[in-house]
Amino acid sequence: TQLLEQSPQFLSIQEGENLTVYCNSSSVFSSLQWYRQEPGEGPVLLVTVVTGGEVKKLKRLTFQFGDARKDSSLHITAAQPGDTGLYLCAGAQGEDFNKFYFGSGTKLNVKP
Amino acid sequence: NAGVTQTPKFRILKIGQSMTLQCAQDMNHNYMYWYRQDPGMGLKLIYYSVGAGITDKGEVPNGYNVSRSTTEDFPLRLELAAPSQTSVYFCASSYGRGGGRQPQHFGDGTRLSIL
């Protein structure tokens, strides 16, 4: 079982559509990160959120950390083919590196 | 800008063989990590190091060993390869303290198949 559950697992949409990806847990996290991974490459950090209720925007991407710090969401506005990839959330519990967990990912395909 | 370099990129091993996955970073990061990524399962932490000479176990350390003799290098050793170790292995590094708040910089991975 995954400590962080991501949904949906797969998402295929047309260019220009909006979408939301969810990252949920029954556990509390001190911080949460979102990464994007392209085939054959390692994950690349998009954002880190540390405060419950925090909202961060990165161009067309909006990230939110839940008030209780148990969940997070990633919203993409007007998706583009360049957004295609695997989106991973990762959460830390305290300062211990061995308590750092990745979700299973959401595979996004944006069709032109 | 090399960042985190992993070698080899691909490898096929027979059951029972041993090998070392190499990882080097040129960013002078103190913290380094090894993960494995199985299909549909996300990344799981195998081992991590907070500096030269210091290593500790992650979530799934069984069957692996690591060493950290220099700041730059963090090799991962498989002593007796088993089919369950077929996976994609990622090395990462980060600067400074803060646990999961620090951005981790990943290599491009080593794809390992054990037959």
Short mmCIF file of C-alpha atoms in Angstrom, two decimals:
data_model
loop_
_atom_site.label_atom_id
_atom_site.label_comp_id
_atom_site.label_asym_id
_atom_site.label_seq_id
_atom_site.Cartn_x
_atom_site.Cartn_y
_atom_site.Cartn_z
CA THR A 1 0.00 0.00 0.00
CA GLN A 2 1.14 3.50 -0.84
CA LEU A 3 1.26 6.15 1.89
CA LEU A 4 0.41 8.72 -0.79
CA GLU A 5 -2.35 7.82 -3.23
CA GLN A 6 -2.52 9.71 -6.50
CA SER A 7 -5.55 9.94 -8.75
CA PRO A 8 -6.24 9.48 -11.49
CA GLN A 9 -3.54 7.01 -12.49
CA PHE A 10 -3.89 7.90 -16.17
CA LEU A 11 -5.33 10.96 -17.87
CA SER A 12 -5.59 11.60 -21.59
CA ILE A 13 -6.98 14.98 -22.65
CA GLN A 14 -7.04 17.36 -25.59
CA GLU A 15 -4.86 20.44 -25.78
CA GLY A 16 -6.58 23.40 -24.16
CA GLU A 17 -8.51 21.43 -21.54
CA ASN A 18 -8.12 21.91 -17.79
CA LEU A 19 -7.28 19.10 -15.39
CA THR A 20 -6.69 18.39 -11.71
CA VAL A 21 -4.48 15.69 -10.22
CA TYR A 22 -4.91 14.65 -6.59
CA CYS A 23 -2.49 13.37 -3.96
CA ASN A 24 -4.15 12.02 -0.81
CA SER A 25 -3.08 10.40 2.44
CA SER A 26 -4.43 9.60 5.88
CA SER A 27 -1.12 10.81 7.34
CA VAL A 28 0.14 14.31 8.00
CA PHE A 29 3.16 15.63 6.11
CA SER A 30 5.47 18.48 7.08
CA SER A 31 6.00 19.33 3.42
CA LEU A 32 4.94 18.08 0.04
CA GLN A 33 6.62 18.30 -3.33
CA TRP A 34 5.43 17.80 -6.91
CA TYR A 35 7.76 16.43 -9.58
CA ARG A 36 7.37 15.85 -13.30
CA GLN A 37 9.13 12.94 -14.97
CA GLU A 38 9.57 12.41 -18.70
CA PRO A 39 10.36 9.00 -20.25
CA GLY A 40 13.98 7.98 -19.81
CA GLU A 41 14.72 10.78 -17.37
CA GLY A 42 14.68 11.40 -13.66
CA PRO A 43 11.98 13.43 -11.89
CA VAL A 44 12.34 17.21 -11.91
CA LEU A 45 11.01 19.28 -9.01
CA LEU A 46 8.11 21.63 -9.82
CA VAL A 47 7.18 23.01 -6.39
CA THR A 48 7.42 22.51 -2.62
CA VAL A 49 4.53 23.42 -0.30
CA VAL A 50 5.04 23.55 3.45
CA THR A 51 2.07 25.36 5.02
CA GLY A 52 -1.45 23.97 5.37
CA GLY A 53 -3.76 25.77 2.94
CA GLU A 54 -0.84 27.09 0.90
CA VAL A 55 -1.44 27.79 -2.79
CA LYS A 56 1.43 28.24 -5.24
CA LYS A 57 1.20 29.14 -8.91
CA LEU A 58 3.74 28.32 -11.57
CA LYS A 59 2.49 29.81 -14.86
CA ARG A 60 -0.48 27.56 -15.82
CA LEU A 61 0.07 25.19 -12.88
CA THR A 62 -1.59 25.76 -9.49
CA PHE A 63 -0.59 23.69 -6.47
CA GLN A 64 -2.52 23.50 -3.22
CA PHE A 65 -1.63 21.93 0.12
CA GLY A 66 -4.63 20.83 2.17
CA ASP A 67 -5.44 22.64 5.41
CA ALA A 68 -4.71 19.48 7.42
CA ARG A 69 -1.50 18.81 5.41
CA LYS A 70 -2.75 15.37 4.39
CA ASP A 71 -3.47 16.06 0.75
CA SER A 72 -2.50 18.19 -2.22
CA SER A 73 -3.72 18.96 -5.70
CA LEU A 74 -2.18 20.10 -8.95
CA HIS A 75 -4.38 21.99 -11.40
CA ILE A 76 -3.27 22.67 -14.96
CA THR A 77 -5.08 25.31 -16.99
CA ALA A 78 -5.20 25.08 -20.79
CA ALA A 79 -2.99 21.99 -20.99
CA GLN A 80 -0.40 21.82 -23.74
CA PRO A 81 1.35 18.79 -25.31
CA GLY A 82 4.52 19.89 -23.49
CA ASP A 83 2.75 19.12 -20.19
CA THR A 84 2.74 15.42 -21.07
CA GLY A 85 4.59 13.33 -18.48
CA LEU A 86 4.37 11.49 -15.19
CA TYR A 87 3.42 13.72 -12.25
CA LEU A 88 4.62 12.54 -8.86
CA CYS A 89 3.84 13.90 -5.43
CA ALA A 90 6.28 13.29 -2.59
CA GLY A 91 5.79 13.99 1.09
CA ALA A 92 8.13 14.35 4.03
CA GLN A 93 7.26 13.52 7.63
CA GLY A 94 9.52 15.65 9.78
CA GLU A 95 13.19 16.16 9.05
CA ASP A 96 14.09 12.47 8.65
CA PHE A 97 15.14 11.49 5.15
CA ASN A 98 13.93 7.94 5.65
CA LYS A 99 10.41 9.31 6.06
CA PHE A 100 10.15 10.70 2.56
CA TYR A 101 7.54 9.01 0.38
CA PHE A 102 6.54 9.21 -3.27
CA GLY A 103 3.10 8.61 -4.66
CA SER A 104 2.62 6.18 -7.54
CA GLY A 105 2.14 8.97 -10.06
CA THR A 106 -0.37 10.25 -12.60
CA LYS A 107 0.50 9.68 -16.22
CA LEU A 108 -0.76 12.64 -18.28
CA ASN A 109 -1.04 12.65 -22.07
CA VAL A 110 -2.05 15.88 -23.76
CA LYS A 111 -3.05 15.37 -27.37
CA PRO A 112 -2.56 18.18 -29.88
CA ASN B 1 26.30 21.21 -16.25
CA ALA B 2 26.62 17.48 -15.49
CA GLY B 3 24.50 17.46 -12.30
CA VAL B 4 23.92 13.85 -11.24
CA THR B 5 25.49 11.20 -13.48
CA GLN B 6 24.52 7.54 -13.31
CA THR B 7 26.27 4.62 -15.00
CA PRO B 8 25.49 2.28 -16.61
CA LYS B 9 22.20 3.31 -18.24
CA PHE B 10 21.13 -0.29 -18.90
CA ARG B 11 22.26 -3.63 -17.58
CA ILE B 12 21.09 -7.24 -17.67
CA LEU B 13 22.25 -9.53 -14.87
CA LYS B 14 21.83 -13.22 -14.18
CA ILE B 15 20.39 -14.34 -10.86
CA GLY B 16 23.12 -14.45 -8.23
CA GLN B 17 25.49 -12.07 -9.98
CA SER B 18 26.68 -8.89 -8.33
CA MET B 19 27.21 -5.40 -9.64
CA THR B 20 27.72 -1.79 -8.60
CA LEU B 21 25.60 1.07 -9.86
CA GLN B 22 27.63 4.24 -9.99
CA CYS B 23 26.42 7.72 -9.08
CA ALA B 24 28.41 10.95 -9.12
CA GLN B 25 27.34 14.57 -8.56
CA ASP B 26 29.31 17.74 -9.21
CA MET B 27 27.12 20.19 -7.27
CA ASN B 28 28.96 19.77 -3.95
CA HIS B 29 25.75 18.45 -2.36
CA ASN B 30 26.11 16.81 1.03
CA TYR B 31 22.97 14.71 0.74
CA MET B 32 22.61 11.80 -1.68
CA TYR B 33 19.92 9.16 -2.16
CA TRP B 34 19.17 5.95 -4.01
CA TYR B 35 15.63 5.10 -5.13
CA ARG B 36 14.06 2.32 -7.12
CA GLN B 37 11.05 2.87 -9.35
CA ASP B 38 8.82 -0.08 -10.18
CA PRO B 39 5.98 0.24 -12.71
CA GLY B 40 2.95 1.89 -11.15
CA MET B 41 4.59 2.05 -7.71
CA GLY B 42 6.35 5.40 -7.57
CA LEU B 43 9.85 5.73 -6.11
CA LYS B 44 10.97 4.01 -2.95
CA LEU B 45 14.02 5.10 -0.94
CA ILE B 46 16.72 2.42 -0.64
CA TYR B 47 19.56 4.22 1.14
CA TYR B 48 20.62 7.77 1.78
CA SER B 49 23.72 9.63 2.94
CA VAL B 50 24.05 12.96 4.71
CA GLY B 51 27.77 13.29 4.07
CA ALA B 52 30.99 11.41 3.36
CA GLY B 53 31.29 8.41 5.63
CA ILE B 54 27.63 8.52 6.78
CA THR B 55 24.91 6.32 5.31
CA ASP B 56 21.54 5.09 6.54
CA LYS B 57 18.73 2.80 5.44
CA GLY B 58 15.61 3.95 3.69
CA GLU B 59 12.33 2.16 3.18
CA VAL B 60 13.59 -0.84 1.14
CA PRO B 61 17.30 -1.51 1.94
CA ASN B 62 17.32 -5.33 1.89
CA GLY B 63 19.61 -6.79 -0.79
CA TYR B 64 21.60 -3.59 -1.24
CA ASN B 65 24.67 -1.92 0.21
CA VAL B 66 26.13 1.56 -0.16
CA SER B 67 29.27 3.47 0.70
CA ARG B 68 30.16 7.16 0.66
CA SER B 69 33.90 7.70 0.72
CA THR B 70 33.74 11.10 -1.04
CA THR B 71 31.20 13.91 -1.30
CA GLU B 72 30.86 13.31 -5.04
CA ASP B 73 30.27 9.56 -5.26
CA PHE B 74 27.57 7.29 -3.86
CA PRO B 75 27.71 3.77 -5.37
CA LEU B 76 24.96 1.19 -4.82
CA ARG B 77 25.98 -2.46 -4.60
CA LEU B 78 23.82 -5.51 -5.36
CA GLU B 79 25.56 -8.58 -3.95
CA LEU B 80 23.29 -11.46 -5.04
CA ALA B 81 20.95 -10.25 -7.74
CA ALA B 82 17.36 -11.52 -7.54
CA PRO B 83 14.48 -11.10 -10.04
CA SER B 84 12.68 -8.89 -7.48
CA GLN B 85 15.46 -6.33 -7.96
CA THR B 86 14.50 -5.74 -11.59
CA SER B 87 13.69 -2.04 -11.60
CA VAL B 88 14.81 1.41 -12.62
CA TYR B 89 17.26 2.87 -10.12
CA PHE B 90 17.59 6.60 -9.56
CA CYS B 91 20.28 8.46 -7.69
CA ALA B 92 19.56 11.95 -6.37
CA SER B 93 21.31 14.66 -4.41
CA SER B 94 20.31 17.75 -2.47
CA TYR B 95 21.98 20.63 -0.67
CA GLY B 96 21.61 21.45 2.98
CA ARG B 97 19.38 20.28 5.75
CA GLY B 98 15.60 20.32 5.81
CA GLY B 99 14.70 16.80 4.89
CA GLY B 100 11.97 16.67 2.32
CA ARG B 101 11.82 20.44 1.90
CA GLN B 102 15.02 20.48 -0.11
CA PRO B 103 14.75 19.95 -3.87
CA GLN B 104 16.31 16.73 -4.98
CA HIS B 105 18.23 16.59 -8.26
CA PHE B 106 17.91 13.26 -10.03
CA GLY B 107 20.07 11.38 -12.50
CA ASP B 108 18.54 9.77 -15.58
CA GLY B 109 18.40 6.32 -14.03
CA THR B 110 19.85 2.83 -14.52
CA ARG B 111 17.50 0.25 -16.00
CA LEU B 112 18.36 -3.11 -14.49
CA SER B 113 16.90 -6.48 -15.52
CA ILE B 114 17.69 -9.67 -13.64
CA LEU B 115 16.95 -12.90 -15.47
#
